[in-house]
GROMACS .gro file of C-alpha atoms in nm:
model
  305
    1MET     CA    1   0.004   0.001   0.003
    2GLY     CA    2   0.284   0.227   0.065
    3ALA     CA    3   0.407   0.175  -0.278
    4GLN     CA    4   0.081   0.292  -0.421
    5LEU     CA    5   0.091   0.599  -0.203
    6ARG     CA    6   0.465   0.686  -0.336
    7VAL     CA    7   0.331   0.642  -0.717
    8TYR     CA    8   0.017   0.888  -0.667
    9LYS     CA    9   0.271   1.144  -0.475
   10ARG     CA   10   0.513   1.125  -0.778
   11ARG     CA   11   0.221   1.161  -1.049
   12ILE     CA   12   0.102   1.469  -0.846
   13GLN     CA   13   0.424   1.634  -0.860
   14ALA     CA   14   0.460   1.582  -1.233
   15VAL     CA   15   0.145   1.674  -1.309
   16THR     CA   16   0.182   2.017  -1.077
   17ALA     CA   17   0.521   2.087  -1.257
   18THR     CA   18   0.324   2.073  -1.602
   19LYS     CA   19   0.072   2.267  -1.468
   20LYS     CA   20   0.312   2.540  -1.389
   21ILE     CA   21   0.450   2.526  -1.755
   22THR     CA   22   0.104   2.546  -1.904
   23LYS     CA   23  -0.029   2.835  -1.703
   24ALA     CA   24   0.307   3.034  -1.781
   25MET     CA   25   0.245   2.967  -2.157
   26GLU     CA   26  -0.117   3.073  -2.098
   27MET     CA   27  -0.008   3.399  -1.944
   28ILE     CA   28   0.259   3.467  -2.229
   29ALA     CA   29   0.025   3.403  -2.531
   30ALA     CA   30  -0.259   3.643  -2.333
   31SER     CA   31   0.021   3.901  -2.347
   32ARG     CA   32   0.107   3.864  -2.695
   33ILE     CA   33  -0.252   3.866  -2.832
   34VAL     CA   34  -0.278   4.213  -2.708
   35LYS     CA   35   0.030   4.353  -2.934
   36ALA     CA   36  -0.105   4.129  -3.234
   37GLN     CA   37  -0.457   4.291  -3.221
   38ARG     CA   38  -0.286   4.616  -3.207
   39LYS     CA   39  -0.047   4.530  -3.526
   40VAL     CA   40  -0.375   4.405  -3.677
   41THR     CA   41  -0.595   4.717  -3.612
   42ALA     CA   42  -0.309   4.942  -3.725
   43SER     CA   43  -0.256   4.772  -4.064
   44MET     CA   44  -0.625   4.757  -4.162
   45PRO     CA   45  -0.673   5.134  -4.253
   46TYR     CA   46  -0.352   5.123  -4.515
   47ALA     CA   47  -0.471   4.779  -4.647
   48THR     CA   48  -0.822   4.912  -4.693
   49GLU     CA   49  -0.729   5.238  -4.881
   50LEU     CA   50  -0.471   5.066  -5.086
   51THR     CA   51  -0.722   4.826  -5.205
   52ARG     CA   52  -0.961   5.129  -5.260
   53ALA     CA   53  -0.691   5.318  -5.470
   54VAL     CA   54  -0.605   5.005  -5.699
   55THR     CA   55  -0.970   4.940  -5.750
   56ALA     CA   56  -1.009   5.309  -5.843
   57VAL     CA   57  -0.709   5.298  -6.086
   58ALA     CA   58  -0.823   4.960  -6.248
   59THR     CA   59  -1.213   5.091  -6.299
   60GLY     CA   60  -1.115   5.406  -6.398
   61SER     CA   61  -0.920   5.324  -6.684
   62ASN     CA   62  -0.935   5.070  -7.001
   63THR     CA   63  -0.602   4.938  -6.939
   64LYS     CA   64  -0.580   4.546  -6.949
   65HIS     CA   65  -0.340   4.484  -6.697
   66PRO     CA   66  -0.243   4.096  -6.612
   67LEU     CA   67  -0.255   4.157  -6.247
   68THR     CA   68  -0.647   4.280  -6.262
   69THR     CA   69  -0.751   4.086  -6.585
   70GLU     CA   70  -0.872   3.724  -6.553
   71ALA     CA   71  -0.741   3.490  -6.797
   72GLU     CA   72  -1.015   3.339  -7.035
   73SER     CA   73  -0.912   2.994  -6.941
   74PRO     CA   74  -0.693   2.984  -6.625
   75ALA     CA   75  -0.482   2.699  -6.613
   76ARG     CA   76  -0.276   2.730  -6.291
   77ALA     CA   77  -0.288   2.873  -5.953
   78ALA     CA   78  -0.091   2.950  -5.675
   79VAL     CA   79  -0.186   2.892  -5.312
   80LEU     CA   80  -0.016   3.054  -5.021
   81LEU     CA   81  -0.094   2.867  -4.689
   82LEU     CA   82  -0.025   3.042  -4.359
   83THR     CA   83   0.064   2.793  -4.062
   84SER     CA   84   0.266   2.834  -3.745
   85ASP     CA   85   0.620   2.757  -3.646
   86ARG     CA   86   0.533   2.608  -3.295
   87GLY     CA   87   0.274   2.363  -3.183
   88LEU     CA   88   0.081   2.371  -2.851
   89ALA     CA   89  -0.206   2.574  -3.025
   90GLY     CA   90  -0.466   2.311  -3.065
   91GLY     CA   91  -0.651   2.277  -3.375
   92TYR     CA   92  -0.455   2.624  -3.525
   93SER     CA   93  -0.246   2.493  -3.807
   94SER     CA   94  -0.467   2.167  -3.897
   95ASN     CA   95  -0.769   2.391  -3.944
   96ALA     CA   96  -0.550   2.594  -4.192
   97ILE     CA   97  -0.410   2.305  -4.346
   98LYS     CA   98  -0.748   2.158  -4.399
   99ALA     CA   99  -0.887   2.471  -4.536
  100ALA     CA  100  -0.594   2.469  -4.807
  101GLU     CA  101  -0.668   2.108  -4.887
  102ARG     CA  102  -1.031   2.209  -4.976
  103LEU     CA  103  -0.931   2.493  -5.164
  104ARG     CA  104  -0.664   2.260  -5.355
  105GLU     CA  105  -0.962   2.021  -5.449
  106ARG     CA  106  -1.193   2.288  -5.562
  107LEU     CA  107  -0.919   2.437  -5.802
  108ALA     CA  108  -0.822   2.088  -5.921
  109ALA     CA  109  -1.198   2.042  -5.983
  110GLU     CA  110  -1.197   2.309  -6.213
  111GLY     CA  111  -0.914   2.188  -6.397
  112LYS     CA  112  -0.614   2.427  -6.258
  113GLU     CA  113  -0.267   2.295  -6.145
  114VAL     CA  114  -0.194   2.413  -5.813
  115ASP     CA  115   0.152   2.538  -5.688
  116THR     CA  116   0.160   2.550  -5.307
  117TYR     CA  117   0.377   2.807  -5.102
  118ILE     CA  118   0.387   2.770  -4.735
  119VAL     CA  119   0.456   2.985  -4.423
  120GLY     CA  120   0.536   2.802  -4.116
  121ARG     CA  121   0.719   2.483  -4.020
  122LYS     CA  122   0.385   2.300  -3.938
  123GLY     CA  123   0.263   2.328  -4.288
  124VAL     CA  124   0.617   2.245  -4.414
  125ALA     CA  125   0.601   1.928  -4.200
  126TYR     CA  126   0.277   1.817  -4.301
  127TYR     CA  127   0.349   1.858  -4.704
  128GLY     CA  128   0.717   1.708  -4.644
  129PHE     CA  129   0.586   1.405  -4.456
  130ARG     CA  130   0.347   1.332  -4.740
  131GLU     CA  131   0.609   1.414  -5.010
  132ARG     CA  132   0.403   1.655  -5.190
  133LYS     CA  133   0.586   1.925  -5.401
  134VAL     CA  134   0.612   2.275  -5.229
  135SER     CA  135   0.723   2.568  -5.451
  136GLU     CA  136   0.865   2.782  -5.183
  137SER     CA  137   0.839   2.803  -4.802
  138TRP     CA  138   0.920   3.056  -4.517
  139THR     CA  139   0.959   2.999  -4.129
  140GLY     CA  140   1.087   3.139  -3.808
  141PHE     CA  141   0.865   3.444  -3.802
  142THR     CA  142   0.468   3.339  -3.781
  143ASP     CA  143   0.440   3.459  -3.403
  144SER     CA  144   0.583   3.798  -3.478
  145PRO     CA  145   0.581   3.888  -3.847
  146GLU     CA  146   0.734   4.215  -3.976
  147TYR     CA  147   0.658   4.389  -4.314
  148SER     CA  148   0.981   4.287  -4.440
  149ASP     CA  149   0.872   3.934  -4.430
  150ALA     CA  150   0.555   3.976  -4.619
  151LYS     CA  151   0.781   4.156  -4.900
  152LYS     CA  152   1.009   3.832  -4.903
  153ILE     CA  153   0.679   3.619  -4.961
  154ALA     CA  154   0.510   3.859  -5.207
  155GLU     CA  155   0.817   3.866  -5.429
  156PRO     CA  156   0.814   3.514  -5.583
  157LEU     CA  157   0.410   3.529  -5.588
  158ILE     CA  158   0.426   3.858  -5.802
  159ALA     CA  159   0.695   3.726  -6.033
  160SER     CA  160   0.518   3.375  -6.096
  161ILE     CA  161   0.195   3.575  -6.157
  162GLN     CA  162   0.356   3.803  -6.411
  163LYS     CA  163   0.486   3.501  -6.616
  164ASP     CA  164   0.295   3.326  -6.868
  165THR     CA  165   0.181   2.964  -6.758
  166ALA     CA  166   0.372   2.792  -7.041
  167GLU     CA  167   0.682   2.935  -6.876
  168GLY     CA  168   0.579   2.817  -6.523
  169GLY     CA  169   0.379   3.128  -6.423
  170VAL     CA  170   0.029   3.103  -6.250
  171ASP     CA  171  -0.312   3.273  -6.378
  172GLU     CA  172  -0.458   3.318  -6.008
  173LEU     CA  173  -0.300   3.387  -5.637
  174HIS     CA  174  -0.503   3.228  -5.351
  175ILE     CA  175  -0.426   3.296  -4.969
  176VAL     CA  176  -0.513   3.059  -4.689
  177PHE     CA  177  -0.494   3.194  -4.329
  178THR     CA  178  -0.665   3.206  -3.987
  179GLU     CA  179  -0.879   3.521  -3.962
  180PHE     CA  180  -0.893   3.661  -3.596
  181VAL     CA  181  -1.270   3.732  -3.506
  182SER     CA  182  -1.225   3.774  -3.138
  183MET     CA  183  -1.042   3.588  -2.859
  184MET     CA  184  -1.267   3.305  -2.855
  185THR     CA  185  -1.335   3.273  -3.234
  186GLN     CA  186  -1.071   3.231  -3.501
  187ASN     CA  187  -1.159   3.110  -3.849
  188ALA     CA  188  -0.968   2.925  -4.132
  189VAL     CA  189  -1.067   3.121  -4.441
  190ASP     CA  190  -0.935   3.140  -4.802
  191GLY     CA  191  -0.948   3.418  -5.053
  192ARG     CA  192  -0.820   3.526  -5.409
  193MET     CA  193  -0.572   3.806  -5.417
  194LEU     CA  194  -0.494   3.816  -5.772
  195PRO     CA  195  -0.635   3.897  -6.018
  196LEU     CA  196  -0.828   4.151  -5.834
  197SER     CA  197  -1.224   4.112  -5.825
  198LEU     CA  198  -1.321   4.465  -5.941
  199ASP     CA  199  -1.692   4.372  -5.937
  200LYS     CA  200  -1.662   4.256  -5.569
  201ALA     CA  201  -1.460   4.539  -5.459
  202GLU     CA  202  -1.705   4.799  -5.614
  203GLU     CA  203  -2.000   4.613  -5.467
  204GLU     CA  204  -1.861   4.647  -5.116
  205SER     CA  205  -1.780   4.999  -5.155
  206THR     CA  206  -2.147   5.055  -5.268
  207GLU     CA  207  -2.280   4.885  -4.999
  208LYS     CA  208  -2.060   5.119  -4.740
  209GLY     CA  209  -2.185   5.421  -4.928
  210GLU     CA  210  -1.838   5.505  -5.055
  211ILE     CA  211  -1.759   5.667  -5.394
  212LEU     CA  212  -1.438   5.557  -5.573
  213PRO     CA  213  -1.213   5.851  -5.623
  214LEU     CA  214  -1.138   5.972  -6.011
  215PHE     CA  215  -0.752   5.972  -6.094
  216GLU     CA  216  -0.574   6.112  -6.354
  217PHE     CA  217  -0.272   5.879  -6.439
  218GLU     CA  218   0.085   6.019  -6.518
  219PRO     CA  219   0.266   5.870  -6.717
  220SER     CA  220   0.004   5.605  -6.764
  221ALA     CA  221  -0.249   5.379  -6.590
  222GLU     CA  222  -0.045   5.081  -6.659
  223ASP     CA  223   0.256   5.240  -6.495
  224VAL     CA  224   0.060   5.319  -6.188
  225LEU     CA  225  -0.077   4.957  -6.165
  226ASP     CA  226   0.280   4.827  -6.203
  227ALA     CA  227   0.351   5.027  -5.877
  228LEU     CA  228   0.064   4.982  -5.683
  229LEU     CA  229  -0.022   4.639  -5.716
  230PRO     CA  230   0.277   4.497  -5.555
  231ARG     CA  231   0.225   4.703  -5.250
  232TYR     CA  232  -0.132   4.563  -5.269
  233VAL     CA  233  -0.034   4.192  -5.247
  234GLU     CA  234   0.267   4.284  -4.988
  235SER     CA  235  -0.024   4.474  -4.778
  236ARG     CA  236  -0.268   4.192  -4.819
  237ILE     CA  237  -0.018   3.941  -4.703
  238TYR     CA  238   0.113   4.139  -4.427
  239ASN     CA  239  -0.238   4.175  -4.281
  240ALA     CA  240  -0.284   3.824  -4.313
  241LEU     CA  241   0.042   3.734  -4.130
  242LEU     CA  242  -0.090   3.962  -3.852
  243GLN     CA  243  -0.421   3.828  -3.824
  244ALA     CA  244  -0.274   3.444  -3.840
  245ALA     CA  245  -0.029   3.567  -3.554
  246ALA     CA  246  -0.314   3.691  -3.345
  247SER     CA  247  -0.520   3.362  -3.405
  248GLU     CA  248  -0.203   3.152  -3.320
  249HIS     CA  249  -0.164   3.343  -2.994
  250ALA     CA  250  -0.522   3.318  -2.897
  251ALA     CA  251  -0.547   2.926  -3.006
  252ARG     CA  252  -0.228   2.865  -2.794
  253ARG     CA  253  -0.375   3.061  -2.499
  254ARG     CA  254  -0.706   2.849  -2.518
  255ALA     CA  255  -0.527   2.555  -2.555
  256MET     CA  256  -0.291   2.596  -2.265
  257LYS     CA  257  -0.582   2.714  -2.035
  258SER     CA  258  -0.754   2.404  -2.122
  259ALA     CA  259  -0.450   2.190  -2.021
  260THR     CA  260  -0.381   2.385  -1.707
  261ASP     CA  261  -0.752   2.326  -1.600
  262ASN     CA  262  -0.721   1.958  -1.676
  263ALA     CA  263  -0.416   1.942  -1.490
  264GLY     CA  264  -0.582   2.091  -1.187
  265ASP     CA  265  -0.878   1.836  -1.223
  266LEU     CA  266  -0.613   1.564  -1.249
  267ILE     CA  267  -0.436   1.659  -0.919
  268LYS     CA  268  -0.749   1.681  -0.746
  269SER     CA  269  -0.833   1.320  -0.859
  270LEU     CA  270  -0.492   1.183  -0.775
  271SER     CA  271  -0.505   1.370  -0.423
  272ARG     CA  272  -0.813   1.185  -0.363
  273LEU     CA  273  -0.656   0.877  -0.454
  274ALA     CA  274  -0.360   0.932  -0.257
  275ASN     CA  275  -0.581   1.035   0.052
  276ALA     CA  276  -0.763   0.707   0.024
  277ALA     CA  277  -0.446   0.508  -0.027
  278ARG     CA  278  -0.307   0.665   0.299
  279GLN     CA  279  -0.631   0.596   0.487
  280ALA     CA  280  -0.627   0.237   0.379
  281GLU     CA  281  -0.260   0.207   0.497
  282ILE     CA  282  -0.323   0.361   0.829
  283THR     CA  283  -0.647   0.137   0.867
  284GLN     CA  284  -0.420  -0.172   0.785
  285GLU     CA  285  -0.151  -0.075   1.030
  286ILE     CA  286  -0.414  -0.021   1.318
  287SER     CA  287  -0.553  -0.362   1.228
  288GLU     CA  288  -0.207  -0.516   1.254
  289ILE     CA  289  -0.155  -0.363   1.584
  290VAL     CA  290  -0.466  -0.451   1.710
  291GLY     CA  291  -0.429  -0.803   1.567
  292GLY     CA  292  -0.091  -0.815   1.748
  293ALA     CA  293  -0.220  -0.692   2.059
  294GLY     CA  294  -0.482  -0.991   2.076
  295ALA     CA  295  -0.263  -1.237   1.993
  296LEU     CA  296  -0.009  -1.126   2.255
  297ALA     CA  297  -0.317  -1.120   2.498
  298ASP     CA  298  -0.407  -1.471   2.401
  299ALA     CA  299  -0.081  -1.600   2.455
  300SER     CA  300  -0.033  -1.430   2.776
  301ALA     CA  301  -0.355  -1.584   2.901
  302GLY     CA  302  -0.266  -1.902   2.785
  303SER     CA  303   0.060  -1.887   2.963
  304ASP     CA  304  -0.110  -1.828   3.300
  305LYS     CA  305  -0.304  -2.129   3.268
   0.00000   0.00000   0.00000
């Protein structure tokens, strides 16, 4: 019985140490969410206004630019998947990967080849384990991305969409990331970045009661689009990186809180079992003492006779 009590005590010590770690990780993630939220909020006005400017330039001119004009029969698409570098975040990365798989299946059903670009070690490991081809990948900055990271990611994507499909280029550019809705809700979403959907952008502006500004282009609308659209792609990717980082911290905080609560429940359960084992051990010792005393009394009575 004493051996069983020692086992319970060792398990309680191990779970208590784990609880301290998960609680610390929960607090760290909670503090990082606030910073990530501020970055998301700060990036939204720039991304929104840049989208309006690009939409205004594209709709206000008759220029057929490769970054705003849809191909008649698109044959290849690029998908950028944003996952995390670290684990212990619940289903954060797996949900994003599942969304990318659904998008890939939808594009394949439309007869399009898919080139995959991945951010985050979890996505790279997933595709590497299944020996799937990845055009390019980036790791090491998912929990705190900078604008320079977005530029680094956007560069090969812009280059691929500017190429003809016969030369290895793509006709469409899609992105899959986890949208930060609230501390408790984060949704894995996908969207098409290029070609820019002008009808959808105009419809959103109309719903908001906004009027697109009129511009005069110097030297030409095509040159303006050449300068604006790379910035547009970079801002969209940067905003997605920030939302994904905030979602990652929120998912990790929620997972660590659940782990901390479960560790507390397990400690209570083990403590009850340890107390029961201790009581059983005490009861057995008392029974042995009483039994021994009774035996000595019987022996003493026999010797007196």
